[in-house]
Amino acid sequence: RINKKIGYVGTLHSFLFRQLKKQCMNLVLLPEDDAIDLLKRLAKQINLWTKSTKKLSELRRTWSSRERKGESLDRGEDRLRSLFLSNMQAMECVDYDGILDYGLSGIESGMICGEVKHLLVDEFQDSSDLDVEIYQSMPCKTRFYVGDPRQAIYGFRGGNVENMYEYVDHSGFDIHELNENYRSVEEICSFSNSVADSAFQPMSSAIGNSDSAIMVLPMEDEMEELHFIANKTKHYLE
């Protein structure tokens, strides 16, 4: 319903994939696991045995950024990249990371995204360098970024919270800080302020105080944390 009234609402990947489909109707999104399997088969084919699944995934994700920075791949990595991209092209497929690569190229060439007038990005703190480059390349009249650097959780996918600090320091954007918290009590806000980055103003609670104390406990693993939360919840329900 929102899409019909104000425009497209969705992830950056889904938006760019729709745009790319307009240029190539047969384009298919290859699932990430299948893309990794293809990388593994090709790596084996050229005797690039040293690359684990994790390393191959990380390598794939850095191809475009390293190319834009003028960094060269070693001979084996460059051959793997060429084989992977040629196989994907032959299958008329694009993988998750490739959506952003081809999307940026399409924007810079003027082939896609020309109709975007206004851009609103949520969870901006989790944007990767490539995401930000795409946002900046879109020919928009206005840009509105919303995010909280305290909640950056996608570093493993290339999210770079420093992008948000860069905007605050150098962008010339109007900055509006929302420091009144309607979700957490004052004790939680105060504790969060004590461990948060000092670059941003502290939060205050709109809810008020609570009688509950905050506990900071070391946990060996996720299972121990799960048992603790379950037992604590059970205690409160009894």
mmCIF file of C-alpha atoms in Angstrom, residues 6 9-10 19 22 27 45 63 74 93 106 112 116 132 140 145 154 164 170 173 201-202 219 225:
data_model
loop_
_atom_site.group_PDB
_atom_site.id
_atom_site.type_symbol
_atom_site.label_atom_id
_atom_site.label_comp_id
_atom_site.label_asym_id
_atom_site.label_seq_id
_atom_site.Cartn_x
_atom_site.Cartn_y
_atom_site.Cartn_z
ATOM 1 C CA ILE A 6 4.830 7.291 -2.115
ATOM 2 C CA VAL A 9 9.863 0.785 -0.063
ATOM 3 C CA GLY A 10 12.288 -2.090 0.373
ATOM 4 C CA GLN A 19 16.024 -1.925 -11.815
ATOM 5 C CA LYS A 22 14.222 -3.842 -16.504
ATOM 6 C CA LEU A 27 18.207 -11.999 -15.100
ATOM 7 C CA GLN A 45 39.540 -25.989 -10.995
ATOM 8 C CA TRP A 63 36.444 -7.439 -5.509
ATOM 9 C CA ASP A 74 47.076 -11.616 -7.192
ATOM 10 C CA CYS A 93 22.667 -14.712 -13.176
ATOM 11 C CA GLY A 106 24.004 1.199 -14.048
ATOM 12 C CA ILE A 112 18.938 2.900 -14.068
ATOM 13 C CA VAL A 116 14.468 8.466 -8.124
ATOM 14 C CA VAL A 132 27.067 4.777 0.495
ATOM 15 C CA CYS A 140 18.170 12.577 -6.169
ATOM 16 C CA TYR A 145 19.538 9.229 6.286
ATOM 17 C CA TYR A 154 26.473 -5.631 10.232
ATOM 18 C CA MET A 164 27.809 7.814 9.632
ATOM 19 C CA HIS A 170 31.853 16.531 6.643
ATOM 20 C CA PHE A 173 23.707 17.801 5.985
ATOM 21 C CA GLN A 201 24.780 13.249 22.835
ATOM 22 C CA PRO A 202 23.620 10.957 25.679
ATOM 23 C CA MET A 219 28.820 -15.831 29.570
ATOM 24 C CA GLU A 225 23.148 -17.061 27.829
#
